[in-house]
Amino acid sequence: MNKLVMLSDIRTEKKESDLSVNINFKDDSSNSVEEYLDFKNKFCKDYFDKDEICDNKLSSNVLDEVINKIFLLNNKKLFIDFVNEIFGDCLGTNCKISHIDNGKSRKVIRGKILKNPSCYINIFVEDEYRSFEYSIQFQTEDYENIAIEITKNNKSAKIVNIINLEEKKRYYRSDDMKDDLLSKDLDSYLIIVNSNMRVPDSYELREDDDNSCDILYRFNILKGWKYDFKDLYENNLYLLFPLKIFDLKKHIVYMKNLKSPNEIIEKEISRFFNEMNKYLNIMKEKNIIEYKDIYEYNIISKQLLRAVYSSAV
């Protein structure tokens, strides 16, 4: 069922396939503070604060609400495959999943990275032995620079993790190691959906700590425009299919600047949905999704296109 979106529908309702970004951390020798200062100022906090708590006073908009639906698709396998790929959690599809959105919790633990999140949702996943909390936040106030942060909290091993980290801190604060720097991979993942500035492959934040030893917390970055539908499918990141709308929006802006006829723009929109549905149908044949999931993907993508289209005209 290939449900297409035409330009007239939107009005009435107001490849780079280069997998240069890997799911694993990559060394980036040019990742200097100066080179990515615009990126830091736009997206990142000045310091990493592992204990930060925020009041539930984040703003919300139509774009937030639509992106929210992507992470709450009825088929839980899509989210499980996604977090398994970026965190390596090896969760099975028989996990219990629940969530708390931004309207049902007075206080939440904020993510580690984003400076100005506008929306958040917490998803809880539990199997026979483990319990994870995934905090997902969006930064969407600038349509040209949209980011999503996913932070994992391993609740089943929280005490052990704290003890291990404190032991590392004491070791690195000893007299013999006082000049050394402890670097820790952060259980957070940053997706830059689109951006008009240079974005690194990974980045580091210093802990906001009164102690003499600085600790660098390092996180990986996925650049959405580096992945087409084929890449997302092959890397088990198909949950992010609807976010390719932002690439389409950029192409629409380019075509409008060239004074392209509306018929050409309509064909480009149709091509986008045909391509997405091609891979959704492949997933259906492999029993990853059902027909109702294909319908849900198309509805969310159509809503997302409406949400961003006003900024493209």
Coordinates of C-alpha atoms in Angstrom, one line a residue, residues 7-311:
L7 CA 1.7 19.0 -2.9
S8 CA -2.0 20.0 -3.2
D9 CA -2.7 18.0 0.0
I10 CA -0.2 19.9 1.9
R11 CA -1.4 23.3 0.8
T12 CA -5.0 22.6 1.8
E13 CA -3.9 21.6 5.3
K14 CA -1.4 24.1 5.9
K15 CA 22.9 10.7 -1.7
E16 CA 24.6 11.0 0.0
S17 CA 24.9 7.3 0.7
D18 CA 28.5 7.6 2.0
L19 CA 28.5 5.7 5.2
S20 CA 31.4 7.7 6.6
V21 CA 29.6 7.8 9.9
N22 CA 29.8 4.5 11.7
I23 CA 27.8 3.4 14.7
N24 CA 31.0 2.9 16.6
F25 CA 33.2 5.8 17.9
K26 CA 35.7 7.2 15.4
D27 CA 38.9 9.1 16.0
D28 CA 38.6 12.6 14.7
S29 CA 42.0 14.3 14.9
S30 CA 40.5 17.6 13.7
N31 CA 37.8 17.7 16.4
S32 CA 39.1 20.9 17.9
V33 CA 37.0 23.2 20.1
E34 CA 37.6 26.1 17.6
E35 CA 36.6 24.2 14.6
Y36 CA 33.3 23.1 16.0
L37 CA 32.5 26.1 18.1
D38 CA 29.3 26.8 16.2
F39 CA 28.1 23.3 16.8
K40 CA 28.9 23.5 20.5
N41 CA 27.1 26.8 20.9
K42 CA 24.0 25.6 19.0
F43 CA 23.6 22.1 20.5
C44 CA 25.7 21.4 23.6
K45 CA 25.7 22.4 27.2
D46 CA 28.9 24.0 28.6
Y47 CA 29.4 21.1 31.0
F48 CA 28.2 17.6 31.6
D49 CA 26.1 17.4 34.8
K50 CA 25.2 13.8 35.6
D51 CA 22.8 14.9 38.4
E52 CA 20.8 17.6 36.6
I53 CA 17.1 17.6 37.3
C54 CA 14.6 19.8 35.4
D55 CA 11.1 21.0 36.0
N56 CA 8.6 19.9 33.4
K57 CA 8.3 23.3 31.8
L58 CA 9.7 22.5 28.4
S59 CA 7.8 24.0 25.4
S60 CA 6.2 21.8 22.8
N61 CA 5.1 22.4 19.2
V62 CA 3.6 20.5 16.4
L63 CA 7.0 19.3 15.2
D64 CA 7.8 17.9 18.6
E65 CA 4.5 16.1 18.7
V66 CA 5.1 14.4 15.4
I67 CA 8.7 13.4 16.1
N68 CA 7.4 12.0 19.4
K69 CA 5.2 9.6 17.5
I70 CA 8.2 8.1 15.7
F71 CA 9.6 6.7 19.0
L72 CA 6.1 5.5 20.1
L73 CA 5.2 3.4 17.1
N74 CA 3.0 0.5 18.0
N75 CA 5.5 -2.0 16.8
K76 CA 8.0 -2.2 19.7
K77 CA 10.5 -4.2 17.6
L78 CA 11.3 -1.0 15.7
F79 CA 12.5 0.8 18.9
I80 CA 14.2 -2.3 20.2
D81 CA 16.2 -2.8 17.0
F82 CA 17.1 0.9 17.1
V83 CA 18.6 0.9 20.6
N84 CA 20.2 -2.4 20.1
E85 CA 22.1 -0.9 17.1
I86 CA 23.3 2.3 18.8
F87 CA 23.9 1.0 22.3
G88 CA 24.5 -2.8 21.7
D89 CA 22.0 -3.8 24.3
C90 CA 21.0 -7.1 22.7
L91 CA 17.3 -6.8 23.9
G92 CA 14.8 -9.3 22.6
T93 CA 11.3 -8.5 21.2
N94 CA 9.7 -10.1 24.3
C95 CA 10.7 -7.1 26.5
K96 CA 8.2 -5.1 28.4
I97 CA 8.0 -1.5 27.2
S98 CA 6.3 1.5 28.8
H99 CA 6.7 5.2 28.5
I100 CA 6.2 8.6 30.3
D101 CA 5.7 11.6 28.0
N102 CA 6.3 15.2 28.9
G103 CA 2.8 15.7 30.1
K104 CA 2.8 13.0 32.8
S105 CA 5.9 13.6 34.8
R106 CA 6.6 16.7 37.0
K107 CA 10.3 16.1 37.1
V108 CA 12.6 14.1 34.9
I109 CA 16.3 13.5 34.6
R110 CA 17.4 15.6 31.6
G111 CA 19.7 14.3 29.0
K112 CA 23.4 14.9 29.1
I113 CA 24.1 16.9 26.0
L114 CA 21.4 19.2 24.5
K115 CA 21.4 22.8 25.6
N116 CA 17.8 23.8 24.8
P117 CA 15.6 20.7 24.6
S118 CA 11.9 21.5 23.8
C119 CA 10.4 18.1 24.4
Y120 CA 11.2 14.8 26.1
I121 CA 9.9 11.3 26.5
N122 CA 11.1 8.5 28.8
I123 CA 10.8 4.9 27.5
F124 CA 11.3 2.0 29.9
V125 CA 12.4 -1.4 28.6
E126 CA 12.7 -4.5 30.8
D127 CA 13.6 -8.1 30.1
E128 CA 14.2 -11.0 32.4
Y129 CA 17.5 -9.7 33.8
R130 CA 17.8 -6.0 32.9
S131 CA 16.0 -2.8 33.1
F132 CA 16.8 0.3 31.0
E133 CA 15.4 3.8 30.9
Y134 CA 15.9 5.7 27.6
S135 CA 15.4 9.4 27.9
I136 CA 14.7 11.0 24.5
Q137 CA 14.9 14.7 23.9
F138 CA 14.4 17.0 20.9
Q139 CA 15.8 20.4 20.2
T140 CA 13.6 21.9 17.5
E141 CA 13.3 25.6 17.9
D142 CA 15.5 26.2 14.9
Y143 CA 14.2 24.2 11.9
E144 CA 17.6 24.4 10.2
N145 CA 19.3 22.7 13.2
I146 CA 17.3 19.9 14.7
A147 CA 18.8 17.4 17.1
I148 CA 17.6 14.3 19.0
E149 CA 19.4 13.0 22.1
I150 CA 18.9 9.5 23.4
T151 CA 20.4 8.8 26.9
K152 CA 20.4 5.3 28.4
N153 CA 20.2 4.7 32.1
N154 CA 20.9 1.1 33.1
K155 CA 18.7 0.9 36.2
S156 CA 19.5 -2.7 36.9
A157 CA 23.2 -2.0 37.3
K158 CA 23.0 1.6 38.6
I159 CA 24.8 1.0 42.0
V160 CA 27.6 -1.1 40.3
N161 CA 28.2 1.6 37.7
I162 CA 28.4 4.3 40.4
I163 CA 31.0 2.3 42.4
N164 CA 33.1 1.6 39.3
L165 CA 33.1 5.3 38.3
E166 CA 34.0 6.5 41.7
E167 CA 36.9 4.0 41.9
K168 CA 38.2 5.4 38.5
K169 CA 37.9 8.9 39.8
R170 CA 39.9 8.2 43.0
Y171 CA 42.6 6.4 40.9
Y172 CA 43.0 9.3 38.5
R173 CA 43.0 11.8 41.4
S174 CA 46.0 10.1 43.0
D175 CA 49.3 11.9 43.2
D176 CA 50.8 9.7 40.5
M177 CA 48.0 10.4 38.0
K178 CA 47.1 14.0 39.0
D179 CA 48.1 15.4 35.6
D180 CA 46.2 12.7 33.6
L181 CA 42.7 13.1 32.2
L182 CA 39.9 10.5 32.5
S183 CA 37.8 10.0 29.4
K184 CA 34.5 8.1 29.6
D185 CA 32.2 7.1 26.9
L186 CA 28.8 8.6 27.6
D187 CA 25.6 6.5 27.4
S188 CA 24.1 9.2 25.2
Y189 CA 23.7 9.3 21.5
L190 CA 23.1 12.5 19.5
I191 CA 21.3 12.5 16.2
I192 CA 21.7 15.7 14.2
V193 CA 18.7 15.5 11.8
N194 CA 19.8 18.5 9.8
S195 CA 22.3 21.4 10.3
N196 CA 23.7 24.4 8.4
M197 CA 27.0 24.2 10.2
R198 CA 29.9 21.7 10.6
V199 CA 29.2 18.7 12.8
P200 CA 31.8 16.4 14.2
D201 CA 31.6 12.6 14.3
S202 CA 32.0 12.6 18.1
Y203 CA 32.4 15.2 20.8
E204 CA 33.4 15.6 24.4
L205 CA 31.9 17.5 27.4
R206 CA 33.7 18.2 30.6
E207 CA 32.0 17.3 33.9
D208 CA 30.9 20.1 36.0
D209 CA 32.9 19.0 39.0
D210 CA 34.4 20.9 41.9
N211 CA 37.2 18.3 42.2
S212 CA 40.7 18.9 40.7
C213 CA 40.4 16.1 38.1
D214 CA 38.5 17.0 34.9
I215 CA 36.6 14.1 33.3
L216 CA 35.7 14.2 29.6
Y217 CA 32.5 12.5 28.6
R218 CA 32.5 11.5 25.0
F219 CA 29.4 10.8 22.8
N220 CA 28.9 9.7 19.3
I221 CA 27.0 11.7 16.6
L222 CA 24.8 10.4 13.8
K223 CA 24.4 12.8 10.9
G224 CA 21.0 12.1 9.4
W225 CA 21.8 13.4 5.9
K226 CA 24.6 10.8 5.6
Y227 CA 22.0 8.0 5.5
D228 CA 19.5 7.3 2.8
F229 CA 16.6 4.8 3.2
K230 CA 18.9 1.9 2.1
D231 CA 21.5 2.8 4.7
L232 CA 19.0 3.1 7.5
Y233 CA 17.5 -0.2 6.6
E234 CA 20.8 -2.1 6.4
N235 CA 21.9 -0.6 9.7
N236 CA 18.6 -1.5 11.5
L237 CA 17.9 2.2 11.9
Y238 CA 14.5 2.1 10.0
L239 CA 12.8 3.7 13.0
L240 CA 14.3 7.0 11.6
F241 CA 12.7 6.7 8.1
P242 CA 10.2 9.6 8.7
L243 CA 13.1 12.0 9.6
K244 CA 14.3 11.8 6.0
I245 CA 11.5 14.4 5.4
F246 CA 14.0 17.1 6.4
D247 CA 16.2 16.1 3.5
L248 CA 13.2 16.3 1.2
K249 CA 12.3 19.7 2.6
K250 CA 15.8 20.9 1.8
H251 CA 15.5 19.7 -1.7
I252 CA 12.1 21.4 -2.1
V253 CA 13.6 24.7 -1.0
Y254 CA 16.4 24.2 -3.6
M255 CA 13.8 23.4 -6.4
K256 CA 11.7 26.5 -5.4
N257 CA 14.8 28.7 -5.6
L258 CA 15.2 27.4 -9.2
K259 CA 11.6 28.2 -9.9
S260 CA 10.8 24.6 -10.6
P261 CA 7.1 23.9 -11.6
N262 CA 4.8 22.5 -9.0
E263 CA 4.5 19.3 -11.0
I264 CA 8.2 18.6 -10.6
I265 CA 8.0 19.2 -6.9
E266 CA 5.0 16.8 -6.7
K267 CA 7.0 14.2 -8.5
E268 CA 9.8 14.6 -6.0
I269 CA 7.5 14.1 -3.1
S270 CA 6.0 11.1 -4.7
R271 CA 9.5 9.7 -5.4
F272 CA 10.3 10.1 -1.7
F273 CA 7.3 8.1 -0.5
N274 CA 7.8 5.5 -3.2
E275 CA 11.3 4.9 -2.0
M276 CA 10.3 4.7 1.7
N277 CA 7.5 2.3 0.9
K278 CA 9.8 0.1 -1.1
Y279 CA 11.9 -0.6 2.0
L280 CA 8.8 -0.8 4.2
N281 CA 7.5 -3.5 2.0
I282 CA 10.8 -5.4 2.2
M283 CA 10.5 -5.2 6.0
K284 CA 6.9 -6.5 5.7
E285 CA 8.1 -9.5 3.6
K286 CA 10.7 -10.2 6.3
N287 CA 8.0 -10.1 9.1
I288 CA 9.7 -7.0 10.7
I289 CA 6.5 -5.0 10.3
E290 CA 2.8 -5.4 9.3
Y291 CA 0.6 -3.5 6.9
K292 CA -0.6 -1.3 9.8
D293 CA 3.0 -0.3 10.5
I294 CA 3.4 0.8 6.9
Y295 CA 0.3 2.9 7.2
E296 CA 1.5 4.4 10.5
Y297 CA 4.9 5.3 8.9
N298 CA 3.2 7.1 6.0
I299 CA 0.8 9.0 8.3
I300 CA 3.7 10.2 10.5
S301 CA 5.8 11.2 7.5
K302 CA 2.9 13.1 6.0
Q303 CA 2.3 14.9 9.2
L304 CA 6.0 15.7 9.5
L305 CA 6.0 17.1 6.0
R306 CA 3.1 19.4 6.8
A307 CA 4.9 20.6 9.9
V308 CA 8.0 21.6 8.1
Y309 CA 6.5 22.6 4.8
S310 CA 5.4 26.1 5.9
S311 CA 9.1 27.0 6.4

